[in-house]
Amino acid sequence: MSTSPITRDKNKYKIRNWKSYNKNLHQRGSLSIWLEDSLMEAWKQVSKKQKEVGAQTYSESIIQCCLLLKINYRLKLRQSTGFIQSLFMLMGKSDYAVPDYSTLCRCQKSLSIAINNRRRK
């Protein structure tokens, strides 16, 4: 008897349509984030308040959105604010106010967000 482990050959598929295969590989790396219109409207209102009054108050939905992006992409608080600012820059909404990391830190203690934390194995 040999002590070497038994290995099975994996099914090898021959790629016949390279154009389609390459396109699918590119799509795997694409990032798509959909934000509801009501959330974008709330963000727009916060940006207007900031210009008028100077004090920022963020709705619970904005804080939840920031914290969900933080959790989904496993970011730190400062990284998540930078990530959201860069998303707004890409969307052409660079004038929208993003909550500071200290605001997110304070609010995450009082908010309860139910997240189904299923990990792929």
PDB file of C-alpha atoms in Angstrom:
ATOM      1  CA  MET A   1       0.000   0.000   0.000  1.00  0.00           C
ATOM      2  CA  SER A   2       1.227   3.446  -0.814  1.00  0.00           C
ATOM      3  CA  THR A   3       0.914   6.332   1.602  1.00  0.00           C
ATOM      4  CA  SER A   4       0.344   8.970  -1.057  1.00  0.00           C
ATOM      5  CA  PRO A   5      -3.069  10.619  -0.995  1.00  0.00           C
ATOM      6  CA  ILE A   6      -5.558   9.771  -3.675  1.00  0.00           C
ATOM      7  CA  THR A   7      -6.077  12.669  -6.034  1.00  0.00           C
ATOM      8  CA  ARG A   8      -8.839  12.974  -8.506  1.00  0.00           C
ATOM      9  CA  ASP A   9      -8.525  14.893 -11.690  1.00  0.00           C
ATOM     10  CA  LYS A  10     -10.715  17.944 -11.672  1.00  0.00           C
ATOM     11  CA  ASN A  11     -13.005  18.403 -14.595  1.00  0.00           C
ATOM     12  CA  LYS A  12     -11.149  20.619 -16.999  1.00  0.00           C
ATOM     13  CA  TYR A  13     -13.259  22.688 -19.291  1.00  0.00           C
ATOM     14  CA  LYS A  14     -11.856  23.888 -22.541  1.00  0.00           C
ATOM     15  CA  ILE A  15     -12.691  27.519 -23.102  1.00  0.00           C
ATOM     16  CA  ARG A  16     -14.086  27.995 -26.552  1.00  0.00           C
ATOM     17  CA  ASN A  17     -15.465  31.527 -26.402  1.00  0.00           C
ATOM     18  CA  TRP A  18     -12.611  33.679 -25.100  1.00  0.00           C
ATOM     19  CA  LYS A  19     -14.438  36.948 -25.735  1.00  0.00           C
ATOM     20  CA  SER A  20     -17.312  35.936 -23.477  1.00  0.00           C
ATOM     21  CA  TYR A  21     -14.952  34.442 -20.896  1.00  0.00           C
ATOM     22  CA  ASN A  22     -12.910  37.651 -20.673  1.00  0.00           C
ATOM     23  CA  LYS A  23     -16.070  39.752 -20.413  1.00  0.00           C
ATOM     24  CA  ASN A  24     -17.306  37.630 -17.506  1.00  0.00           C
ATOM     25  CA  LEU A  25     -13.957  37.947 -15.722  1.00  0.00           C
ATOM     26  CA  HIS A  26     -14.169  41.729 -16.022  1.00  0.00           C
ATOM     27  CA  GLN A  27     -17.716  41.722 -14.644  1.00  0.00           C
ATOM     28  CA  ARG A  28     -16.588  39.793 -11.573  1.00  0.00           C
ATOM     29  CA  GLY A  29     -14.516  42.790 -10.563  1.00  0.00           C
ATOM     30  CA  SER A  30     -17.173  45.414 -11.197  1.00  0.00           C
ATOM     31  CA  LEU A  31     -18.701  47.277  -8.289  1.00  0.00           C
ATOM     32  CA  SER A  32     -22.364  48.229  -8.380  1.00  0.00           C
ATOM     33  CA  ILE A  33     -24.068  49.966  -5.499  1.00  0.00           C
ATOM     34  CA  TRP A  34     -27.688  51.024  -5.667  1.00  0.00           C
ATOM     35  CA  LEU A  35     -28.874  53.711  -3.296  1.00  0.00           C
ATOM     36  CA  GLU A  36     -32.584  54.379  -2.939  1.00  0.00           C
ATOM     37  CA  ASP A  37     -33.929  57.702  -4.171  1.00  0.00           C
ATOM     38  CA  SER A  38     -35.299  58.487  -0.706  1.00  0.00           C
ATOM     39  CA  LEU A  39     -31.827  58.030   0.783  1.00  0.00           C
ATOM     40  CA  MET A  40     -30.259  60.305  -1.821  1.00  0.00           C
ATOM     41  CA  GLU A  41     -32.957  62.905  -1.130  1.00  0.00           C
ATOM     42  CA  ALA A  42     -32.181  62.740   2.603  1.00  0.00           C
ATOM     43  CA  TRP A  43     -28.511  63.269   1.823  1.00  0.00           C
ATOM     44  CA  LYS A  44     -29.392  66.222  -0.384  1.00  0.00           C
ATOM     45  CA  GLN A  45     -31.389  67.804   2.464  1.00  0.00           C
ATOM     46  CA  VAL A  46     -28.464  67.384   4.877  1.00  0.00           C
ATOM     47  CA  SER A  47     -26.150  69.113   2.416  1.00  0.00           C
ATOM     48  CA  LYS A  48     -28.585  72.042   2.141  1.00  0.00           C
ATOM     49  CA  LYS A  49     -28.857  72.318   5.943  1.00  0.00           C
ATOM     50  CA  GLN A  50     -25.093  72.365   6.245  1.00  0.00           C
ATOM     51  CA  LYS A  51     -24.859  75.376   3.943  1.00  0.00           C
ATOM     52  CA  GLU A  52     -27.693  77.260   5.677  1.00  0.00           C
ATOM     53  CA  VAL A  53     -27.223  76.587   9.376  1.00  0.00           C
ATOM     54  CA  GLY A  54     -23.786  75.078   9.773  1.00  0.00           C
ATOM     55  CA  ALA A  55     -24.907  72.201  12.012  1.00  0.00           C
ATOM     56  CA  GLN A  56     -25.240  68.783  10.447  1.00  0.00           C
ATOM     57  CA  THR A  57     -27.891  66.325  11.490  1.00  0.00           C
ATOM     58  CA  TYR A  58     -27.937  63.014   9.672  1.00  0.00           C
ATOM     59  CA  SER A  59     -31.017  60.854   9.423  1.00  0.00           C
ATOM     60  CA  GLU A  60     -30.983  57.320  10.750  1.00  0.00           C
ATOM     61  CA  SER A  61     -31.145  55.957   7.201  1.00  0.00           C
ATOM     62  CA  ILE A  62     -27.937  57.790   6.245  1.00  0.00           C
ATOM     63  CA  ILE A  63     -26.109  56.481   9.313  1.00  0.00           C
ATOM     64  CA  GLN A  64     -27.379  52.952   8.636  1.00  0.00           C
ATOM     65  CA  CYS A  65     -26.236  53.138   5.011  1.00  0.00           C
ATOM     66  CA  CYS A  66     -22.741  54.221   6.079  1.00  0.00           C
ATOM     67  CA  LEU A  67     -22.522  51.502   8.714  1.00  0.00           C
ATOM     68  CA  LEU A  68     -23.794  48.808   6.343  1.00  0.00           C
ATOM     69  CA  LEU A  69     -21.148  49.733   3.770  1.00  0.00           C
ATOM     70  CA  LYS A  70     -18.569  49.663   6.568  1.00  0.00           C
ATOM     71  CA  ILE A  71     -19.643  46.171   7.612  1.00  0.00           C
ATOM     72  CA  ASN A  72     -20.078  44.779   4.096  1.00  0.00           C
ATOM     73  CA  TYR A  73     -16.647  45.832   2.916  1.00  0.00           C
ATOM     74  CA  ARG A  74     -14.962  45.263   6.302  1.00  0.00           C
ATOM     75  CA  LEU A  75     -13.744  48.833   6.593  1.00  0.00           C
ATOM     76  CA  LYS A  76     -12.733  50.933   9.558  1.00  0.00           C
ATOM     77  CA  LEU A  77     -14.778  54.059  10.294  1.00  0.00           C
ATOM     78  CA  ARG A  78     -12.335  56.467   8.652  1.00  0.00           C
ATOM     79  CA  GLN A  79     -12.007  54.191   5.627  1.00  0.00           C
ATOM     80  CA  SER A  80     -15.782  53.978   5.265  1.00  0.00           C
ATOM     81  CA  THR A  81     -16.176  57.775   5.215  1.00  0.00           C
ATOM     82  CA  GLY A  82     -13.460  57.984   2.555  1.00  0.00           C
ATOM     83  CA  PHE A  83     -15.144  55.198   0.580  1.00  0.00           C
ATOM     84  CA  ILE A  84     -18.506  56.987   0.656  1.00  0.00           C
ATOM     85  CA  GLN A  85     -16.909  60.309  -0.314  1.00  0.00           C
ATOM     86  CA  SER A  86     -15.236  58.640  -3.286  1.00  0.00           C
ATOM     87  CA  LEU A  87     -18.564  57.069  -4.317  1.00  0.00           C
ATOM     88  CA  PHE A  88     -20.162  60.509  -4.288  1.00  0.00           C
ATOM     89  CA  MET A  89     -17.271  61.896  -6.330  1.00  0.00           C
ATOM     90  CA  LEU A  90     -17.858  59.173  -8.931  1.00  0.00           C
ATOM     91  CA  MET A  91     -21.590  59.916  -8.912  1.00  0.00           C
ATOM     92  CA  GLY A  92     -20.958  63.638  -9.409  1.00  0.00           C
ATOM     93  CA  LYS A  93     -22.391  64.439  -5.975  1.00  0.00           C
ATOM     94  CA  SER A  94     -19.195  65.686  -4.335  1.00  0.00           C
ATOM     95  CA  ASP A  95     -21.116  68.454  -2.539  1.00  0.00           C
ATOM     96  CA  TYR A  96     -23.052  65.897  -0.447  1.00  0.00           C
ATOM     97  CA  ALA A  97     -22.016  65.825   3.206  1.00  0.00           C
ATOM     98  CA  VAL A  98     -20.720  62.530   4.608  1.00  0.00           C
ATOM     99  CA  PRO A  99     -20.932  61.850   8.350  1.00  0.00           C
ATOM    100  CA  ASP A 100     -17.641  62.163  10.177  1.00  0.00           C
ATOM    101  CA  TYR A 101     -16.119  58.991  11.622  1.00  0.00           C
ATOM    102  CA  SER A 102     -16.775  60.256  15.153  1.00  0.00           C
ATOM    103  CA  THR A 103     -20.464  60.756  14.328  1.00  0.00           C
ATOM    104  CA  LEU A 104     -20.655  57.216  12.972  1.00  0.00           C
ATOM    105  CA  CYS A 105     -18.914  55.895  16.077  1.00  0.00           C
ATOM    106  CA  ARG A 106     -21.396  57.615  18.408  1.00  0.00           C
ATOM    107  CA  CYS A 107     -24.424  56.570  16.384  1.00  0.00           C
ATOM    108  CA  GLN A 108     -23.423  52.930  15.926  1.00  0.00           C
ATOM    109  CA  LYS A 109     -23.661  52.444  19.684  1.00  0.00           C
ATOM    110  CA  SER A 110     -27.325  53.431  19.774  1.00  0.00           C
ATOM    111  CA  LEU A 111     -28.532  51.969  16.452  1.00  0.00           C
ATOM    112  CA  SER A 112     -29.552  48.372  16.144  1.00  0.00           C
ATOM    113  CA  ILE A 113     -28.981  47.006  12.664  1.00  0.00           C
ATOM    114  CA  ALA A 114     -30.002  43.435  11.968  1.00  0.00           C
ATOM    115  CA  ILE A 115     -27.562  41.900   9.525  1.00  0.00           C
ATOM    116  CA  ASN A 116     -27.675  38.366   8.284  1.00  0.00           C
ATOM    117  CA  ASN A 117     -24.015  37.491   8.617  1.00  0.00           C
ATOM    118  CA  ARG A 118     -23.680  34.500   6.290  1.00  0.00           C
ATOM    119  CA  ARG A 119     -20.142  33.822   5.244  1.00  0.00           C
ATOM    120  CA  ARG A 120     -19.219  31.863   2.164  1.00  0.00           C
ATOM    121  CA  LYS A 121     -17.188  28.801   2.886  1.00  0.00           C
TER     122      LYS A 121
END
